[in-house]
Structure formats: C-alpha cells, structure tokens
Coordinates of N, CA and C in Angstrom, one line a residue:
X149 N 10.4 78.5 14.7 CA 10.7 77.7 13.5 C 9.5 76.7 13.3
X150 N 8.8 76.6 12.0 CA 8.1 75.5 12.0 C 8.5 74.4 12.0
X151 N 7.4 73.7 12.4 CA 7.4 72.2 12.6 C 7.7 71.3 11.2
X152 N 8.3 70.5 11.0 CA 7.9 69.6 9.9 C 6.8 68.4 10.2
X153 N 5.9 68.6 9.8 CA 4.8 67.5 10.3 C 4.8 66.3 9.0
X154 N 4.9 65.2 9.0 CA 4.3 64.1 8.1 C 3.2 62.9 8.7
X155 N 3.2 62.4 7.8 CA 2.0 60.9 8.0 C 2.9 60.2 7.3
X156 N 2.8 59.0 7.6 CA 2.9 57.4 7.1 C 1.9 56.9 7.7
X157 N 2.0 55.7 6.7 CA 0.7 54.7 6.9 C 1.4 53.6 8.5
X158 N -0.1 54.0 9.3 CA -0.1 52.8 10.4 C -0.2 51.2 10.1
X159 N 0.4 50.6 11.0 CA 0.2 49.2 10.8 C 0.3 48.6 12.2
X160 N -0.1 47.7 12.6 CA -0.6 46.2 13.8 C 0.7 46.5 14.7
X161 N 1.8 47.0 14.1 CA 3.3 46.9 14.2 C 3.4 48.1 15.5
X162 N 2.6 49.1 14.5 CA 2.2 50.3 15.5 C 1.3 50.4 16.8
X163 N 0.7 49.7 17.0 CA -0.3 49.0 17.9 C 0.5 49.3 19.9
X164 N 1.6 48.6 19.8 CA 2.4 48.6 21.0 C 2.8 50.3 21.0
X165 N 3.4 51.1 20.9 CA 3.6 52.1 20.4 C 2.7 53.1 20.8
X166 N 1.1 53.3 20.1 CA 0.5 54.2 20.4 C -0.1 53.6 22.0
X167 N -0.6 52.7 22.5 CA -0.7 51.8 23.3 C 0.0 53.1 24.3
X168 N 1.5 52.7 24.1 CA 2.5 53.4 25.0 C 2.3 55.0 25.4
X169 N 2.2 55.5 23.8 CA 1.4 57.1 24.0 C 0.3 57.3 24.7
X170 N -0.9 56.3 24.4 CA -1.9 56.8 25.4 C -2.1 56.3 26.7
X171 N -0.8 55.4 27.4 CA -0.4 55.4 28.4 C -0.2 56.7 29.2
X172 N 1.3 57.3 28.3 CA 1.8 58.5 28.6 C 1.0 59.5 29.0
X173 N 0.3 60.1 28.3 CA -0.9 60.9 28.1 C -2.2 61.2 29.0
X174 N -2.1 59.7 29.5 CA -3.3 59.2 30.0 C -4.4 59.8 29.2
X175 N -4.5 59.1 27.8 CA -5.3 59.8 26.8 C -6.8 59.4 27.6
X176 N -7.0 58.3 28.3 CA -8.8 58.0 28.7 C -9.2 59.3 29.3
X177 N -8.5 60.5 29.4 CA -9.2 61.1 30.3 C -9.8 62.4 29.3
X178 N -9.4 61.9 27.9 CA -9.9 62.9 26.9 C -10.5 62.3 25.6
X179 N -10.6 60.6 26.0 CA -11.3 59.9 24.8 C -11.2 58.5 24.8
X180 N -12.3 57.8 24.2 CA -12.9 56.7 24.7 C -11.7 55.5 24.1
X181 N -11.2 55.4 22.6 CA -10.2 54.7 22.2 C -9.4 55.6 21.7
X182 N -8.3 54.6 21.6 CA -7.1 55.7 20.8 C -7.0 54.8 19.8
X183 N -7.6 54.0 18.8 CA -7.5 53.1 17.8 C -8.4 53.2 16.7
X184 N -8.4 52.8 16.0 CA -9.4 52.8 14.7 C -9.8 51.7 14.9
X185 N -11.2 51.3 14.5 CA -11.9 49.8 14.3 C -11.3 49.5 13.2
X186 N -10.4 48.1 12.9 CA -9.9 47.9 12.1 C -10.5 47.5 11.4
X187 N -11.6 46.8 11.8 CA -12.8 46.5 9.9 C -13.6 47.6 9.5
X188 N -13.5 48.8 9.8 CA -14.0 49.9 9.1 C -13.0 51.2 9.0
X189 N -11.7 50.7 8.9 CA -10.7 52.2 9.0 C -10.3 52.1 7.3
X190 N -10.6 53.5 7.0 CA -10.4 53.6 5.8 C -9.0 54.5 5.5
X191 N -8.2 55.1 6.5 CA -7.2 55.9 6.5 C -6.8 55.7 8.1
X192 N -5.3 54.8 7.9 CA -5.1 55.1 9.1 C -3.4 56.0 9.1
X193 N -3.2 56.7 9.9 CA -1.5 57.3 9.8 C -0.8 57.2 11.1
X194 N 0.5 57.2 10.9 CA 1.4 57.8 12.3 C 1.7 59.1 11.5
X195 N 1.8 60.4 13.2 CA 2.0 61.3 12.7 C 3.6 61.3 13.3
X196 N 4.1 62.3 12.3 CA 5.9 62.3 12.5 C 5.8 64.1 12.8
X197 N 6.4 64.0 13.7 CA 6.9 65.6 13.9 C 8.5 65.9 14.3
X198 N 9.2 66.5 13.7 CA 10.5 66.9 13.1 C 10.9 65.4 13.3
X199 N 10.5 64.5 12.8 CA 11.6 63.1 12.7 C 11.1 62.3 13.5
X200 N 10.6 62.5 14.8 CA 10.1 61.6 15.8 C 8.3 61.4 15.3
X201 N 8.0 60.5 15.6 CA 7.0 59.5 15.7 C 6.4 60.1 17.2
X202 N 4.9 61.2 16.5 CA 4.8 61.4 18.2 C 3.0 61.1 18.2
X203 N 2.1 60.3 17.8 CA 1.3 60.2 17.5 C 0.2 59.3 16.3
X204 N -0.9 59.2 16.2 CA -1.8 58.5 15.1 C -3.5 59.2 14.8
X205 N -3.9 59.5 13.8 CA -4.8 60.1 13.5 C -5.1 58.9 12.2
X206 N -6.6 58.9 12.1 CA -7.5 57.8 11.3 C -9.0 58.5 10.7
X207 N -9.4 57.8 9.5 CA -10.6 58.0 9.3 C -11.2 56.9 9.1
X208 N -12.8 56.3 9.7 CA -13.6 55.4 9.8 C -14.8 55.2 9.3
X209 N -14.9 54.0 8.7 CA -16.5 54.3 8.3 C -17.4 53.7 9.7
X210 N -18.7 53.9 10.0 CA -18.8 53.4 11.1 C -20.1 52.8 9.8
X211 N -20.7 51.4 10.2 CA -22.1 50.8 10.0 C -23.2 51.2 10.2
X212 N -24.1 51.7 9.2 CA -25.1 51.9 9.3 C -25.1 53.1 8.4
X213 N -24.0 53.7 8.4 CA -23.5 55.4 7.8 C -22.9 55.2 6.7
X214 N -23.2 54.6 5.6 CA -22.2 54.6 4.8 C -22.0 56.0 3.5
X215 N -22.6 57.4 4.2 CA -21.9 58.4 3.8 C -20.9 59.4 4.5
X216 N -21.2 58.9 5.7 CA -20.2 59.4 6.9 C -19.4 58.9 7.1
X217 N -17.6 59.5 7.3 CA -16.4 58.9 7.4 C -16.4 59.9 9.2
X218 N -15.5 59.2 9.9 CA -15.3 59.3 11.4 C -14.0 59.7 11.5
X219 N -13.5 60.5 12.2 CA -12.4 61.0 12.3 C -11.6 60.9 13.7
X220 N -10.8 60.7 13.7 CA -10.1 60.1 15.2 C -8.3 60.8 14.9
X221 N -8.0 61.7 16.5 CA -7.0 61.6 16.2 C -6.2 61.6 17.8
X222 N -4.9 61.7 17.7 CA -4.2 62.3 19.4 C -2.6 62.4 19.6
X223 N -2.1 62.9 19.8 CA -1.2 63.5 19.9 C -0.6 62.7 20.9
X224 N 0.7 61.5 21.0 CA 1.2 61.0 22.1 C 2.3 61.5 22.8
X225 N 2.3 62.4 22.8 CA 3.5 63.6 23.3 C 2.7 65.1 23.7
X226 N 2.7 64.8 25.6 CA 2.3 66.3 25.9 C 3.2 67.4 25.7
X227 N 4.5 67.5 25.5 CA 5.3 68.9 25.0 C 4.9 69.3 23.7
X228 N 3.9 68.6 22.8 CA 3.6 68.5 21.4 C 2.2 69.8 21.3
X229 N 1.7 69.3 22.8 CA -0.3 69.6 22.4 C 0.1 71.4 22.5
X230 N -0.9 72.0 21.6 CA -1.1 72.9 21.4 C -0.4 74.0 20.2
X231 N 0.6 72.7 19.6 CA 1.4 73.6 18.7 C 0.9 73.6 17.2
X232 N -0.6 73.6 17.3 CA -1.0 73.9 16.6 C -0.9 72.1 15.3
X233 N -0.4 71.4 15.7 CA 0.3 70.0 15.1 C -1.1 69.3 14.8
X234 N -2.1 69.0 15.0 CA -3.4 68.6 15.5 C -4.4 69.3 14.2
X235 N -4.4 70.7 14.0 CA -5.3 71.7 12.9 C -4.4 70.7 12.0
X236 N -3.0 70.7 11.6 CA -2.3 70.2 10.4 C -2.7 69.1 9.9
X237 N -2.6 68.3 10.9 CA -3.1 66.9 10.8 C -4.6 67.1 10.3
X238 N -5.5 67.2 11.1 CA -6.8 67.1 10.6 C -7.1 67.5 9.1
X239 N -6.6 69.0 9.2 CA -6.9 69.4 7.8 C -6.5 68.6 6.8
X240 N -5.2 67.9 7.0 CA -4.6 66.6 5.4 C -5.6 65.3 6.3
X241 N -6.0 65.1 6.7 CA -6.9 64.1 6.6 C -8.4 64.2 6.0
X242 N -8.7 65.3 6.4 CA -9.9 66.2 5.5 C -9.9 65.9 4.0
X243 N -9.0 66.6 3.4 CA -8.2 66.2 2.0 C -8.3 65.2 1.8
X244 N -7.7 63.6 2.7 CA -7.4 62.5 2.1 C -8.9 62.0 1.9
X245 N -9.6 61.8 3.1 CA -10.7 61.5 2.8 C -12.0 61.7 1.6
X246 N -11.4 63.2 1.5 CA -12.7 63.7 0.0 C -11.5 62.5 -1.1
X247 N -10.5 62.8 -0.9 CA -10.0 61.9 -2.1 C -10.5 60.6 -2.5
X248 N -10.1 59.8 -1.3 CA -10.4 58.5 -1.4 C -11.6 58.2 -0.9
X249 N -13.3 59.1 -0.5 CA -14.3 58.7 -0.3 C -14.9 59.6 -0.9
X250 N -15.1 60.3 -1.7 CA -15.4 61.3 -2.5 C -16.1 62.4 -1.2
X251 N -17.8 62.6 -2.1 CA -18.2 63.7 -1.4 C -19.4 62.8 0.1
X252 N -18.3 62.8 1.1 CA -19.0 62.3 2.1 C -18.8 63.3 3.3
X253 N -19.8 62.9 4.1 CA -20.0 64.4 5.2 C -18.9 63.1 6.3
X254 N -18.1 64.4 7.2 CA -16.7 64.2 7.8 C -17.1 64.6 9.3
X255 N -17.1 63.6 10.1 CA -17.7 63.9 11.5 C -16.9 63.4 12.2
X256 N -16.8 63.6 14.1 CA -16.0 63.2 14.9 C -17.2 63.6 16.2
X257 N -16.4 62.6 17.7 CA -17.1 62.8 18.9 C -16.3 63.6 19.6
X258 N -16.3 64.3 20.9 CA -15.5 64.6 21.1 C -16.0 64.7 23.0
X259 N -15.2 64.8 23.8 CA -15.8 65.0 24.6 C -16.1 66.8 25.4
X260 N -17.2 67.0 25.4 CA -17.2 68.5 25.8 C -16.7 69.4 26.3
X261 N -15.6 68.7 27.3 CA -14.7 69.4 28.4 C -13.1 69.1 27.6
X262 N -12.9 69.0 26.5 CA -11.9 68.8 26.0 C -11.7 69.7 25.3
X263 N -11.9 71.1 25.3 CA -11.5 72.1 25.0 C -10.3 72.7 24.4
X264 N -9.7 72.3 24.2 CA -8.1 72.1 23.1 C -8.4 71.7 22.2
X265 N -9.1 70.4 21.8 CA -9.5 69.2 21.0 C -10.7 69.9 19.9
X266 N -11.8 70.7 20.8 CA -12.6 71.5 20.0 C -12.1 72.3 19.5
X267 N -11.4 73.5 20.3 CA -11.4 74.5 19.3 C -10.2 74.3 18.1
X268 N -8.8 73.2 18.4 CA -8.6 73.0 17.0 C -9.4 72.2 15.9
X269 N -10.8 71.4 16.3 CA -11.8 71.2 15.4 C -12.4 72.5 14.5
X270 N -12.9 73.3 15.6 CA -13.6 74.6 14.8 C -12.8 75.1 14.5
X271 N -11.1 75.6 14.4 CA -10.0 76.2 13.3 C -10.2 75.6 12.1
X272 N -10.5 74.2 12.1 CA -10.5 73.2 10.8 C -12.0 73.3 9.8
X273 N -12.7 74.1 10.7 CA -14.3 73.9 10.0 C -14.9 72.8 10.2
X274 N -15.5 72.9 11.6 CA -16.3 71.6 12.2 C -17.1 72.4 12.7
X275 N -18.5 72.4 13.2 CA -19.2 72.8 13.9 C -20.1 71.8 14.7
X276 N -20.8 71.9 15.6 CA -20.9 71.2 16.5 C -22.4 71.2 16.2
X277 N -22.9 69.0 16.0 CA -24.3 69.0 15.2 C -25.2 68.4 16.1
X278 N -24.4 68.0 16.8 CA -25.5 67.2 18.6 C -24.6 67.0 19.5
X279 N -25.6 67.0 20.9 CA -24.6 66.6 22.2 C -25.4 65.4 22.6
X280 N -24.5 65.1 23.5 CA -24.9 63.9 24.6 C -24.3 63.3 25.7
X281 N -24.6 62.6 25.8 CA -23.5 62.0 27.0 C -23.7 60.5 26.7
X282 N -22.6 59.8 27.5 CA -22.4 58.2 27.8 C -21.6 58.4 28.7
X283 N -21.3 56.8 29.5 CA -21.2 56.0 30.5 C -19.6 55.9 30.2
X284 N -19.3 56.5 31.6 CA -17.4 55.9 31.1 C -17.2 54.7 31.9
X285 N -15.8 54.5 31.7 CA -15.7 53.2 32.1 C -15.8 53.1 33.7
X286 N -15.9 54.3 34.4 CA -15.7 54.2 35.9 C -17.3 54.6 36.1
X287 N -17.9 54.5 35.4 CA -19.4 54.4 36.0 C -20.2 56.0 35.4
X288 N -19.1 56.9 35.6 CA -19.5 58.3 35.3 C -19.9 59.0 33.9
X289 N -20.8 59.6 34.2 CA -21.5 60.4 32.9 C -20.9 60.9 32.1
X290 N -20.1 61.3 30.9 CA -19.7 62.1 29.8 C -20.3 62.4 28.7
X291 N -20.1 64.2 29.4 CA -20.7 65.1 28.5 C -20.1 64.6 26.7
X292 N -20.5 64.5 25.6 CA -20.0 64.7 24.5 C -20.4 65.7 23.4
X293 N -19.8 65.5 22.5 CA -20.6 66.4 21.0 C -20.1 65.8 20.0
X294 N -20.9 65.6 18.8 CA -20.6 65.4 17.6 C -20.8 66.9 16.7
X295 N -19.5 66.3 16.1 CA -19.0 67.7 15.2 C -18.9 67.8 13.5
X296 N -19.5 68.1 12.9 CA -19.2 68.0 11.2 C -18.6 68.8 10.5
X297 N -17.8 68.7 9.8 CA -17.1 69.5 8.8 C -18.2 70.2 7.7
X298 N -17.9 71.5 8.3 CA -18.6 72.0 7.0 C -17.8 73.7 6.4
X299 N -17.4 73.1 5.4 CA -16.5 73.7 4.2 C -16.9 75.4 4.0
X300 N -18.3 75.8 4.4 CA -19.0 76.8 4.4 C -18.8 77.7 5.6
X301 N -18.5 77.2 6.7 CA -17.9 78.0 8.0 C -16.5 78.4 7.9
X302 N -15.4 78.0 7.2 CA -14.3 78.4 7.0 C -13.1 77.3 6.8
X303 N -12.0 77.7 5.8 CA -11.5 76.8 5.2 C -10.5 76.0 6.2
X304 N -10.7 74.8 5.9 CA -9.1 73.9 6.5 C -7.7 74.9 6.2
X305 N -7.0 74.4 7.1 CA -5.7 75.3 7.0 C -5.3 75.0 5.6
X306 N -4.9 75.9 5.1 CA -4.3 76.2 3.5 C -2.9 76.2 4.0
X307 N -2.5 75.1 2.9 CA -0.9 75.2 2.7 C -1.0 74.8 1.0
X308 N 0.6 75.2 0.8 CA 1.1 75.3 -0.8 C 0.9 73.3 -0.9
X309 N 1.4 73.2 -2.3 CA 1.5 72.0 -2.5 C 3.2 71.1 -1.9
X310 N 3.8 71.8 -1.7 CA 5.4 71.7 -1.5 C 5.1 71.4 0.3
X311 N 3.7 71.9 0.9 CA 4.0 72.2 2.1 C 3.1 70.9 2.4
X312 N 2.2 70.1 1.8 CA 1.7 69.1 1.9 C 2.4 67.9 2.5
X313 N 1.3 67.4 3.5 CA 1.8 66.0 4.5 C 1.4 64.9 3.3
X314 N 2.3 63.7 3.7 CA 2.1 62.5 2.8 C 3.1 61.8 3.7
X315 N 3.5 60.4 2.7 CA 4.3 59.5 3.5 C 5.4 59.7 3.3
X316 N 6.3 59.4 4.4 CA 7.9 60.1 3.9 C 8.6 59.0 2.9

C-alpha cells in the first residue's frame, strides 16, 4: 500500500523535534547539519508520512551563489529509509523551488559513502559535478560530492496533480 507523504511548513517550534530525529538516527554519521541556515532558507518543510511527523527537508540559498538553491534533506525514522519517501520528497521540492526561484540550477553535498542518499538523488536527476573532502568534527577526512539537478538526465518522479505533496 502506498505511503501518503505530505509537507508543512517548519518552524523554530520544530527545532526540538528534528534535534530528537537526528539524535535517533545518529544522522552525523551521514551529514554535517540537519538544519537549514535560517537567514538563507528559502523553503523549509516537515515531512508527514501516513500522519506521523517523521522528518524535514529545506531549500537554501548559500552567499555568494545567488543562482544556486541548496537542498537539504533526512528522514528521522530508520523503519522509514529506503521506502522510497526521500525521491518523493526531493522531487516536490525540486518543483517548489523552480516555482518560487524561477530558473535556478538545484544542488546538494552529500557525503560519498552515503550510498542510499545518492542513489535516491540520481532517481531524482542529480548527477554528480565535483568531489572533495572536509574535516569532520572528530578530526577525520570526509569524502564528499556535490550533485546538480539536471532535468536532461531524467525526469523527477512524476505524479498526477491529485497525487501532489503540499501543506495539509
């Protein structure tokens, strides 16, 4: 049976919350924040799956880029990862973003060994535009990559309009 997935809009409120998720998760071991910079987040959401609150996904402008929006997401429920919840999400943020930032190029970091996290990027039409690494917080080297959406590799998941995420 599918999932019902939605978004609402995040707020400060939500903060304790995802906090909690990336406790659970121990999201640091797959990504550097689990937050949006709040003076450059231009879309921020909680993701709802069948009724529960299991997550938050965001788009950012970062300084210096003001044609590039930044994409951030994570799933705070491991019985959640892999059910494909993550492609859904991205792809209506994809959408939101051309809406409310017109035609801007759509990028994200990711870290290399996060293999789940990529290949639902490349389902969405991301391809992979540089690597690198940085310094984690325990001293150690991380591999990364930056990934761009490009509309010419293949489409974001297609859904009807009836089947479209928004705020409940």
């Amino acid at each position: 049976m599918p999932r019902k997935i939605q978004l609402r809009t995040a707020t400060e409120v939500d903060i304790p919350r995802i906090e909690m998720w990336a406790q659970e998760i121990d999201a640091g071991q797959y990504m550097s924040r689990h937050l949006p910079e709040q003076s450059d987040v231009l879309l921020w959401k909680i993701i709802i799956v069948d009724g529960t609150e299991a997550g938050t996904a965001w788009a950012e402008r970062k300084g210096g880029m003001p044609g590039v929006v930044f994409l951030g997401i994570f799933i705070g429920r491991s019985e959640l990862l892999g059910e494909g919840i993550g492609r859904t999400v991205v792809s209506d943020l994809i959408a939101n973003v051309h809406a409310t930032a017109g035609d801007v190029s759509i990028r994200l970091n990711v870290r290399s060994g996060n293999m789940r996290a990529i290949a639902c990027y490349r389902q969405c039409g991301f391809v992979q535009i540089a690597s690198g690494e940085k310094v984690g917080t325990d001293g150690a080297l991380i591999q990364t990559m930056t990934m761009q959406y490009s509309p010419t590799v293949g489409p974001a998941t297609t859904r009807s309009a009836n089947d479209r995420l928004g705020d409940p």
